[in-house]
mmCIF file of C-alpha atoms and ligand atoms in Angstrom:
data_model
loop_
_atom_site.group_PDB
_atom_site.id
_atom_site.type_symbol
_atom_site.label_atom_id
_atom_site.label_comp_id
_atom_site.label_asym_id
_atom_site.label_seq_id
_atom_site.Cartn_x
_atom_site.Cartn_y
_atom_site.Cartn_z
ATOM 1 C CA MET A 22 -25.583 0.233 -11.433
ATOM 2 C CA THR A 23 -26.798 3.920 -12.102
ATOM 3 C CA LEU A 24 -23.979 5.976 -10.486
ATOM 4 C CA LYS A 25 -22.757 9.440 -10.802
ATOM 5 C CA GLN A 26 -19.327 10.927 -10.062
ATOM 6 C CA THR A 27 -19.253 14.262 -8.138
ATOM 7 C CA LYS A 28 -16.442 16.763 -8.647
ATOM 8 C CA PRO A 29 -14.191 18.441 -6.063
ATOM 9 C CA LYS A 30 -14.951 22.048 -5.397
ATOM 10 C CA GLY A 31 -11.476 23.485 -5.638
ATOM 11 C CA ASP A 32 -7.656 22.862 -4.899
ATOM 12 C CA GLU A 33 -7.842 23.418 -1.176
ATOM 13 C CA TYR A 34 -6.736 20.440 0.879
ATOM 14 C CA LEU A 35 -8.875 19.380 3.809
ATOM 15 C CA LEU A 36 -6.668 16.465 4.930
ATOM 16 C CA GLU A 37 -2.953 15.991 4.687
ATOM 17 C CA VAL A 38 -1.319 12.698 5.647
ATOM 18 C CA SER A 39 2.555 12.660 5.859
ATOM 19 C CA ASP A 40 4.617 9.480 6.333
ATOM 20 C CA LEU A 41 2.040 7.719 8.353
ATOM 21 C CA GLN A 42 3.161 4.520 10.155
ATOM 22 C CA LYS A 43 1.375 1.963 12.172
ATOM 23 C CA TYR A 44 3.451 -0.968 13.583
ATOM 24 C CA TYR A 45 2.116 -3.608 15.738
ATOM 25 C CA PRO A 46 4.704 -5.212 18.044
ATOM 26 C CA ILE A 47 5.124 -9.004 17.846
ATOM 27 C CA GLN A 48 5.602 -10.257 21.412
ATOM 28 C CA ARG A 49 6.943 -13.589 22.418
ATOM 29 C CA GLY A 50 8.167 -15.617 25.479
ATOM 30 C CA VAL A 51 7.203 -15.447 29.221
ATOM 31 C CA PHE A 52 8.285 -11.761 29.410
ATOM 32 C CA ARG A 53 6.447 -10.826 26.339
ATOM 33 C CA SER A 54 9.606 -9.381 24.691
ATOM 34 C CA THR A 55 9.131 -7.591 21.338
ATOM 35 C CA VAL A 56 10.758 -9.652 18.622
ATOM 36 C CA GLY A 57 9.610 -7.711 15.687
ATOM 37 C CA TYR A 58 6.879 -5.498 14.203
ATOM 38 C CA VAL A 59 3.983 -5.970 11.772
ATOM 39 C CA ARG A 60 4.210 -2.977 9.523
ATOM 40 C CA ALA A 61 0.654 -2.477 8.721
ATOM 41 C CA VAL A 62 1.074 1.076 7.481
ATOM 42 C CA ASP A 63 4.591 1.936 6.452
ATOM 43 C CA GLY A 64 5.205 5.566 5.363
ATOM 44 C CA VAL A 65 1.846 6.539 3.742
ATOM 45 C CA SER A 66 1.487 10.216 2.379
ATOM 46 C CA PHE A 67 -1.361 11.719 0.610
ATOM 47 C CA LYS A 68 -3.717 14.770 0.547
ATOM 48 C CA VAL A 69 -7.444 14.960 0.116
ATOM 49 C CA LYS A 70 -9.012 17.990 -1.505
ATOM 50 C CA THR A 71 -12.060 19.590 -0.195
ATOM 51 C CA GLY A 72 -15.168 18.075 -1.743
ATOM 52 C CA GLU A 73 -13.402 15.143 -3.464
ATOM 53 C CA THR A 74 -13.525 11.449 -2.984
ATOM 54 C CA LEU A 75 -10.097 9.760 -2.630
ATOM 55 C CA GLY A 76 -10.240 6.062 -2.882
ATOM 56 C CA LEU A 77 -7.844 3.769 -1.021
ATOM 57 C CA VAL A 78 -7.662 0.427 -2.648
ATOM 58 C CA GLY A 79 -5.759 -2.860 -2.415
ATOM 59 C CA GLU A 80 -6.062 -6.426 -1.398
ATOM 60 C CA SER A 81 -7.067 -7.372 2.098
ATOM 61 C CA GLY A 82 -4.310 -6.670 4.621
ATOM 62 C CA CYS A 83 -2.626 -3.869 2.476
ATOM 63 C CA GLY A 84 -3.144 -1.366 5.295
ATOM 64 C CA LYS A 85 -6.004 0.708 3.749
ATOM 65 C CA THR A 86 -8.533 0.282 6.662
ATOM 66 C CA THR A 87 -5.726 0.859 9.239
ATOM 67 C CA THR A 88 -4.777 4.060 7.488
ATOM 68 C CA GLY A 89 -8.466 5.210 7.711
ATOM 69 C CA ARG A 90 -8.536 4.247 11.431
ATOM 70 C CA CYS A 91 -5.242 5.962 12.189
ATOM 71 C CA ILE A 92 -6.438 9.155 10.666
ATOM 72 C CA ILE A 93 -9.403 9.415 12.918
ATOM 73 C CA GLN A 94 -7.323 8.096 15.939
ATOM 74 C CA LEU A 95 -9.277 4.816 16.283
ATOM 75 C CA GLU A 96 -5.696 3.421 16.110
ATOM 76 C CA LYS A 97 -2.742 5.311 17.561
ATOM 77 C CA PRO A 98 -0.254 5.856 14.746
ATOM 78 C CA THR A 99 3.306 4.801 15.437
ATOM 79 C CA GLY A 100 4.728 7.725 13.394
ATOM 80 C CA GLY A 101 4.037 10.423 10.867
ATOM 81 C CA GLN A 102 1.716 13.431 10.881
ATOM 82 C CA ILE A 103 -1.892 14.152 10.066
ATOM 83 C CA PHE A 104 -3.343 17.656 9.457
ATOM 84 C CA PHE A 105 -6.868 18.745 9.173
ATOM 85 C CA ASN A 106 -7.834 22.047 7.633
ATOM 86 C CA LYS A 107 -10.220 23.594 10.242
ATOM 87 C CA ASP A 108 -11.620 26.798 8.764
ATOM 88 C CA GLY A 109 -8.275 27.766 7.165
ATOM 89 C CA ASP A 110 -6.137 26.657 10.072
ATOM 90 C CA LYS A 111 -3.932 23.583 9.676
ATOM 91 C CA MET A 112 -4.620 21.588 12.876
ATOM 92 C CA PRO A 113 -2.592 18.415 13.703
ATOM 93 C CA VAL A 114 -4.815 15.428 14.337
ATOM 94 C CA THR A 115 -3.607 13.555 17.429
ATOM 95 C CA ALA A 116 -5.036 11.652 20.382
ATOM 96 C CA SER A 117 -5.322 14.974 22.298
ATOM 97 C CA THR A 118 -6.930 16.959 19.543
ATOM 98 C CA ILE A 119 -9.245 14.415 18.036
ATOM 99 C CA LYS A 120 -12.020 15.291 20.503
ATOM 100 C CA SER A 121 -12.214 18.883 19.284
ATOM 101 C CA LEU A 122 -12.054 17.665 15.620
ATOM 102 C CA ARG A 123 -14.641 14.873 16.127
ATOM 103 C CA ARG A 124 -17.465 16.965 14.782
ATOM 104 C CA ASP A 125 -15.552 17.578 11.549
ATOM 105 C CA MET A 126 -14.298 13.912 11.066
ATOM 106 C CA GLN A 127 -16.517 10.892 11.018
ATOM 107 C CA PHE A 128 -16.341 7.278 10.201
ATOM 108 C CA ILE A 129 -18.684 4.940 8.410
ATOM 109 C CA PHE A 130 -18.095 1.182 9.278
ATOM 110 C CA GLN A 131 -17.956 -1.680 6.908
ATOM 111 C CA ASP A 132 -20.420 -3.840 8.893
ATOM 112 C CA PRO A 133 -23.591 -1.837 9.741
ATOM 113 C CA TYR A 134 -24.764 -4.521 12.064
ATOM 114 C CA SER A 135 -21.859 -4.853 14.266
ATOM 115 C CA SER A 136 -21.371 -1.053 14.457
ATOM 116 C CA LEU A 137 -24.756 -0.329 15.863
ATOM 117 C CA ASN A 138 -25.702 -1.008 19.448
ATOM 118 C CA PRO A 139 -28.338 -3.762 19.192
ATOM 119 C CA ARG A 140 -29.953 -2.639 22.457
ATOM 120 C CA MET A 141 -30.459 0.948 21.412
ATOM 121 C CA THR A 142 -33.375 2.320 19.293
ATOM 122 C CA VAL A 143 -32.560 4.139 16.152
ATOM 123 C CA GLU A 144 -33.512 7.449 17.731
ATOM 124 C CA ARG A 145 -30.898 6.870 20.489
ATOM 125 C CA ILE A 146 -28.257 5.549 18.027
ATOM 126 C CA VAL A 147 -28.500 8.719 15.837
ATOM 127 C CA ALA A 148 -28.937 11.132 18.730
ATOM 128 C CA GLU A 149 -25.998 9.812 20.623
ATOM 129 C CA PRO A 150 -23.309 12.006 19.024
ATOM 130 C CA LEU A 151 -25.548 15.004 19.466
ATOM 131 C CA VAL A 152 -25.964 14.338 23.240
ATOM 132 C CA THR A 153 -22.298 13.701 23.677
ATOM 133 C CA HIS A 154 -21.680 17.197 22.059
ATOM 134 C CA GLY A 155 -24.154 18.827 24.428
ATOM 135 C CA VAL A 156 -27.544 18.902 22.769
ATOM 136 C CA LYS A 157 -30.046 18.214 25.562
ATOM 137 C CA ASN A 158 -33.359 19.653 24.435
ATOM 138 C CA LYS A 159 -35.552 16.660 23.653
ATOM 139 C CA THR A 160 -37.617 18.348 20.952
ATOM 140 C CA GLU A 161 -34.592 19.675 19.304
ATOM 141 C CA LEU A 162 -32.893 16.172 19.489
ATOM 142 C CA ARG A 163 -35.976 14.417 17.980
ATOM 143 C CA GLU A 164 -36.256 16.980 15.148
ATOM 144 C CA ARG A 165 -32.686 16.723 14.149
ATOM 145 C CA VAL A 166 -32.967 12.829 14.296
ATOM 146 C CA VAL A 167 -36.002 12.864 12.071
ATOM 147 C CA GLU A 168 -34.271 15.298 9.627
ATOM 148 C CA LEU A 169 -31.250 12.990 9.511
ATOM 149 C CA LEU A 170 -33.347 9.799 8.967
ATOM 150 C CA SER A 171 -35.237 11.591 6.199
ATOM 151 C CA ALA A 172 -31.866 12.616 4.504
ATOM 152 C CA VAL A 173 -30.792 8.974 4.294
ATOM 153 C CA GLY A 174 -34.239 7.880 2.984
ATOM 154 C CA LEU A 175 -35.746 6.688 6.256
ATOM 155 C CA SER A 176 -38.581 8.249 8.288
ATOM 156 C CA GLY A 177 -39.847 9.080 11.634
ATOM 157 C CA ASP A 178 -41.711 5.866 11.803
ATOM 158 C CA HIS A 179 -38.327 4.222 12.144
ATOM 159 C CA LEU A 180 -37.448 6.084 15.351
ATOM 160 C CA SER A 181 -38.511 3.372 17.830
ATOM 161 C CA ARG A 182 -37.145 0.424 16.085
ATOM 162 C CA PHE A 183 -34.046 -1.604 16.816
ATOM 163 C CA PRO A 184 -31.164 -2.476 14.370
ATOM 164 C CA HIS A 185 -32.281 -6.110 13.890
ATOM 165 C CA GLU A 186 -35.599 -4.871 12.509
ATOM 166 C CA PHE A 187 -33.794 -3.450 9.536
ATOM 167 C CA SER A 188 -32.267 -4.911 6.262
ATOM 168 C CA GLY A 189 -28.533 -4.495 5.763
ATOM 169 C CA GLY A 190 -29.102 -1.529 3.417
ATOM 170 C CA GLN A 191 -31.320 0.227 5.960
ATOM 171 C CA ARG A 192 -28.891 -0.452 8.757
ATOM 172 C CA GLN A 193 -26.087 1.085 6.728
ATOM 173 C CA ARG A 194 -28.465 4.183 6.178
ATOM 174 C CA VAL A 195 -28.809 4.357 9.997
ATOM 175 C CA GLY A 196 -24.979 4.250 10.285
ATOM 176 C CA ILE A 197 -24.667 7.186 7.788
ATOM 177 C CA ALA A 198 -27.370 9.257 9.491
ATOM 178 C CA ARG A 199 -25.327 8.878 12.814
ATOM 179 C CA ALA A 200 -22.072 9.850 11.005
ATOM 180 C CA LEU A 201 -23.664 12.917 9.603
ATOM 181 C CA ALA A 202 -25.406 13.960 12.870
ATOM 182 C CA LEU A 203 -22.707 16.515 13.765
ATOM 183 C CA ASN A 204 -22.324 18.040 10.220
ATOM 184 C CA PRO A 205 -18.871 16.633 9.530
ATOM 185 C CA LYS A 206 -16.646 17.913 6.758
ATOM 186 C CA LEU A 207 -14.765 14.659 6.272
ATOM 187 C CA VAL A 208 -16.184 11.223 6.311
ATOM 188 C CA ILE A 209 -14.028 8.166 6.137
ATOM 189 C CA CYS A 210 -16.076 5.382 4.577
ATOM 190 C CA ASP A 211 -14.629 1.916 5.272
ATOM 191 C CA GLU A 212 -15.878 -0.408 2.649
ATOM 192 C CA PRO A 213 -19.384 0.852 3.306
ATOM 193 C CA VAL A 214 -21.043 -1.359 0.718
ATOM 194 C CA SER A 215 -19.069 -4.489 0.743
ATOM 195 C CA ALA A 216 -21.169 -6.231 3.323
ATOM 196 C CA LEU A 217 -24.354 -5.494 1.534
ATOM 197 C CA ASP A 218 -26.234 -7.321 -1.263
ATOM 198 C CA VAL A 219 -25.263 -6.204 -4.753
ATOM 199 C CA SER A 220 -28.841 -5.158 -5.332
ATOM 200 C CA VAL A 221 -28.644 -2.399 -2.686
ATOM 201 C CA GLN A 222 -24.959 -1.419 -3.099
ATOM 202 C CA ALA A 223 -25.776 1.172 -5.812
ATOM 203 C CA GLN A 224 -28.522 2.583 -3.754
ATOM 204 C CA VAL A 225 -26.195 3.215 -0.808
ATOM 205 C CA ILE A 226 -23.516 4.647 -3.080
ATOM 206 C CA ASN A 227 -25.939 6.890 -4.727
ATOM 207 C CA LEU A 228 -27.120 8.060 -1.316
ATOM 208 C CA LEU A 229 -23.450 8.782 -0.303
ATOM 209 C CA GLN A 230 -23.038 10.819 -3.507
ATOM 210 C CA ASP A 231 -26.313 12.766 -3.000
ATOM 211 C CA LEU A 232 -25.327 13.589 0.508
ATOM 212 C CA GLN A 233 -21.819 14.672 -0.625
ATOM 213 C CA GLU A 234 -23.520 17.084 -3.038
ATOM 214 C CA GLN A 235 -26.096 18.260 -0.520
ATOM 215 C CA TYR A 236 -23.739 18.706 2.450
ATOM 216 C CA GLY A 237 -20.375 19.520 0.710
ATOM 217 C CA LEU A 238 -18.780 16.361 2.099
ATOM 218 C CA THR A 239 -15.298 15.139 1.439
ATOM 219 C CA TYR A 240 -14.859 11.270 1.433
ATOM 220 C CA LEU A 241 -11.995 9.034 2.072
ATOM 221 C CA PHE A 242 -13.306 5.817 0.494
ATOM 222 C CA VAL A 243 -11.609 2.634 1.564
ATOM 223 C CA ALA A 244 -12.623 -0.236 -0.907
ATOM 224 C CA HIS A 245 -11.411 -3.319 -2.664
ATOM 225 C CA ASP A 246 -14.037 -3.405 -5.309
ATOM 226 C CA LEU A 247 -12.376 -1.452 -8.308
ATOM 227 C CA SER A 248 -15.597 -1.086 -10.215
ATOM 228 C CA VAL A 249 -17.260 0.682 -7.308
ATOM 229 C CA VAL A 250 -14.104 2.803 -6.896
ATOM 230 C CA TYR A 251 -14.202 3.753 -10.598
ATOM 231 C CA HIS A 252 -17.757 5.150 -10.270
ATOM 232 C CA VAL A 253 -17.342 6.833 -6.917
ATOM 233 C CA CYS A 254 -13.799 8.330 -6.613
ATOM 234 C CA ASN A 255 -12.120 11.362 -8.197
ATOM 235 C CA ARG A 256 -8.702 10.055 -7.381
ATOM 236 C CA VAL A 257 -7.387 6.704 -6.277
ATOM 237 C CA ALA A 258 -4.428 5.585 -4.157
ATOM 238 C CA VAL A 259 -3.449 1.872 -4.676
ATOM 239 C CA MET A 260 -1.895 0.354 -1.616
ATOM 240 C CA TYR A 261 0.386 -2.793 -1.365
ATOM 241 C CA LEU A 262 1.911 -4.046 1.780
ATOM 242 C CA GLY A 263 1.417 -0.809 3.850
ATOM 243 C CA ARG A 264 2.572 1.563 1.172
ATOM 244 C CA ILE A 265 0.934 3.618 -1.682
ATOM 245 C CA VAL A 266 2.292 2.278 -5.021
ATOM 246 C CA GLU A 267 0.345 4.489 -7.314
ATOM 247 C CA LEU A 268 -1.819 7.500 -6.991
ATOM 248 C CA THR A 269 -3.708 9.656 -9.679
ATOM 249 C CA ASP A 270 -6.994 10.759 -11.016
ATOM 250 C CA VAL A 271 -9.441 7.827 -11.490
ATOM 251 C CA ASP A 272 -9.746 8.125 -15.286
ATOM 252 C CA GLU A 273 -5.968 8.239 -15.731
ATOM 253 C CA LEU A 274 -5.516 5.240 -13.482
ATOM 254 C CA PHE A 275 -7.870 3.050 -15.281
ATOM 255 C CA ALA A 276 -6.766 4.178 -18.816
ATOM 256 C CA ASN A 277 -3.037 4.375 -18.101
ATOM 257 C CA PRO A 278 -1.840 2.312 -15.114
ATOM 258 C CA LYS A 279 1.913 2.605 -14.454
ATOM 259 C CA HIS A 280 2.332 0.054 -11.606
ATOM 260 C CA PRO A 281 2.428 -3.693 -12.350
ATOM 261 C CA TYR A 282 0.289 -4.273 -9.302
ATOM 262 C CA THR A 283 -2.414 -2.025 -10.529
ATOM 263 C CA GLU A 284 -2.415 -3.757 -13.894
ATOM 264 C CA ALA A 285 -2.796 -7.172 -12.091
ATOM 265 C CA LEU A 286 -5.703 -5.848 -10.010
ATOM 266 C CA PHE A 287 -7.528 -4.455 -13.286
ATOM 267 C CA SER A 288 -6.846 -7.873 -15.001
ATOM 268 C CA ALA A 289 -9.047 -9.571 -12.292
ATOM 269 C CA ILE A 290 -11.963 -7.264 -12.767
ATOM 270 C CA PRO A 291 -14.902 -9.267 -14.623
ATOM 271 C CA ILE A 292 -15.857 -7.537 -17.788
ATOM 272 C CA PRO A 293 -19.255 -8.470 -19.319
ATOM 273 C CA ASP A 294 -18.063 -7.799 -22.855
ATOM 274 C CA PRO A 295 -16.559 -10.895 -24.517
ATOM 275 C CA ASP A 296 -14.709 -8.821 -27.072
ATOM 276 C CA ASN A 297 -13.072 -6.653 -24.301
ATOM 277 C CA GLN A 298 -11.585 -9.299 -22.011
ATOM 278 C CA LEU A 299 -7.965 -8.919 -20.554
ATOM 279 C CA GLU A 300 -5.761 -11.855 -19.926
ATOM 280 C CA GLN A 301 -5.878 -12.369 -16.279
ATOM 281 C CA ILE A 302 -2.501 -11.846 -14.576
ATOM 282 C CA ILE A 303 -2.202 -14.468 -11.960
ATOM 283 C CA LEU A 304 -0.017 -13.065 -9.115
ATOM 284 C CA GLU A 305 2.278 -15.780 -7.925
ATOM 285 C CA GLY A 306 2.382 -16.671 -4.167
ATOM 286 C CA ASP A 307 0.571 -15.016 -1.340
ATOM 287 C CA VAL A 308 0.918 -11.402 -0.144
ATOM 288 C CA PRO A 309 4.171 -11.426 1.772
ATOM 289 C CA SER A 310 3.919 -10.908 5.587
ATOM 290 C CA PRO A 311 4.117 -7.217 6.646
ATOM 291 C CA SER A 312 6.323 -8.409 9.557
ATOM 292 C CA ASP A 313 9.044 -9.511 7.153
ATOM 293 C CA PRO A 314 8.551 -7.614 3.906
ATOM 294 C CA PRO A 315 10.753 -8.373 0.849
ATOM 295 C CA SER A 316 13.932 -6.404 0.284
ATOM 296 C CA GLY A 317 13.850 -3.575 -2.400
ATOM 297 C CA CYS A 318 10.353 -3.262 -4.022
ATOM 298 C CA ASN A 319 7.974 -5.136 -1.818
ATOM 299 C CA PHE A 320 6.118 -6.329 -4.909
ATOM 300 C CA HIS A 321 9.123 -8.055 -6.662
ATOM 301 C CA PRO A 322 8.483 -11.615 -5.572
ATOM 302 C CA ARG A 323 5.085 -11.398 -7.514
ATOM 303 C CA CYS A 324 6.030 -8.966 -10.333
ATOM 304 C CA ARG A 325 6.332 -10.327 -13.783
ATOM 305 C CA TYR A 326 8.519 -7.315 -14.743
ATOM 306 C CA ALA A 327 11.049 -7.622 -11.907
ATOM 307 C CA GLN A 328 14.713 -7.155 -12.547
ATOM 308 C CA SER A 329 17.794 -7.241 -10.228
ATOM 309 C CA ILE A 330 17.478 -3.601 -9.066
ATOM 310 C CA CYS A 331 13.938 -4.453 -7.825
ATOM 311 C CA ARG A 332 15.357 -6.781 -5.207
ATOM 312 C CA GLN A 333 17.767 -4.243 -3.910
ATOM 313 C CA GLU A 334 16.212 -0.757 -4.065
ATOM 314 C CA LEU A 335 13.031 0.403 -2.708
ATOM 315 C CA PRO A 336 11.401 2.670 -5.383
ATOM 316 C CA ARG A 337 10.071 6.038 -4.312
ATOM 317 C CA LEU A 338 6.631 7.294 -4.979
ATOM 318 C CA VAL A 339 7.312 9.959 -7.748
ATOM 319 C CA ALA A 340 5.456 11.735 -10.413
ATOM 320 C CA THR A 341 5.862 10.435 -14.023
ATOM 321 C CA LYS A 342 7.511 12.639 -16.617
ATOM 322 C CA GLU A 343 4.375 13.131 -18.661
ATOM 323 C CA ASN A 344 1.880 13.760 -15.837
ATOM 324 C CA THR A 345 2.883 15.410 -12.657
ATOM 325 C CA HIS A 346 -0.492 14.331 -11.010
ATOM 326 C CA HIS A 347 0.467 10.560 -11.644
ATOM 327 C CA LEU A 348 2.567 9.252 -8.843
ATOM 328 C CA VAL A 349 4.112 5.757 -9.106
ATOM 329 C CA ALA A 350 6.541 3.696 -7.036
ATOM 330 C CA CYS A 351 8.233 1.521 -9.607
ATOM 331 C CA HIS A 352 11.820 1.614 -11.058
ATOM 332 C CA PHE A 353 10.449 0.999 -14.591
ATOM 333 C CA ALA A 354 7.253 3.108 -14.580
ATOM 334 C CA GLU A 355 8.436 5.176 -17.468
ATOM 335 C CA GLU A 356 9.369 2.069 -19.647
ATOM 336 C CA LEU A 357 6.617 -0.400 -19.090
ATOM 337 C CA SER A 358 3.562 -0.378 -21.375
ATOM 338 C CA LEU A 359 0.721 -1.753 -19.085
ATOM 339 C CA ARG A 360 -2.953 -2.394 -19.874
ATOM 340 C CA GLY A 361 -5.635 -0.268 -18.641
ATOM 341 C CA ILE A 362 -9.343 -1.196 -18.602
ATOM 342 C CA LYS A 363 -12.540 0.231 -19.752
ATOM 343 C CA ILE A 364 -15.556 -0.059 -17.325
ATOM 344 C CA ALA A 365 -19.084 0.800 -18.725
HETATM 345 FE FE1 SF4 B 424 7.912 -4.713 -10.472
HETATM 346 FE FE2 SF4 B 424 10.375 -3.797 -10.155
HETATM 347 FE FE3 SF4 B 424 8.483 -2.042 -10.522
HETATM 348 FE FE4 SF4 B 424 8.546 -3.390 -8.311
HETATM 349 S S1 SF4 B 424 9.988 -1.832 -9.044
HETATM 350 S S2 SF4 B 424 6.795 -3.114 -9.454
HETATM 351 S S3 SF4 B 424 9.342 -5.334 -8.919
HETATM 352 S S4 SF4 B 424 9.173 -3.711 -12.030
#
């Protein structure tokens, strides 16, 4: 993979998420009484700097996609606050404000096929957000669509084609062109390459990075492939069972992980160098149910370093003593010496 990391432009925050929660009620019986909740997102807080790429990673079901969907109001959050920096004004992102923020916040879906209407031509798919936002002039619309297609490596020849006539990589390019139609500032990329062949993943990632440079975009990059995250992100938040357990700069995270779950994720990354292999840490048992999370630290039933306090007290996400930009939720973050990983 030939990939290049881009750098954030400054220290201004474009997005702030504070104590975000998304609980799904569990209903049973004839009267559909609520007997509990699935805590898909359970108190997530982070900020995204203008121009940076923040990765949200973790196993399937950890709440990373739900977090992205709540931010853009595709799911209604149960609690917490989301703020978007609109030209210097900190605007709350809610169901009632999202319409006015839609131009600035866009979403790229994981599966480019199911996210594109199979009955619409590429021209209509890419033009739809423009039409919704009041662009009516047909010449202007076509010029803008051709410009967007060219920005993502497609051409005017593709205007009249339908999604099924494209490869997976081309379909994702159409999805990206559509997401860029309104000149957004923030793009939430939900596993944008995981449904693609390995051979085209690097092309699409390079395209996203070129577009970030060209249009000054900020990305929230939801992913489970840590080697992709290493090459794409400036900072990374690791999620487990609806909470962030570690958040720091990407180089620091990979060289110096402080949470046992992060160490276990790293040990599962295949490294092509036989002299640089890590012993794989097998996580015992399944991910616990978010409807009945374990007491204390949610990770304790699977943690090889767990002690009695871990079963009783929930560790808070706090900065380590040596690095105020390295946040960890583990009672023993200062004492444990965990193994990082080198990725070529
Ligand atoms: Fe493991 Fe305890 Fe740290 Fe949780 S708090 S990650 S159980 S050592």
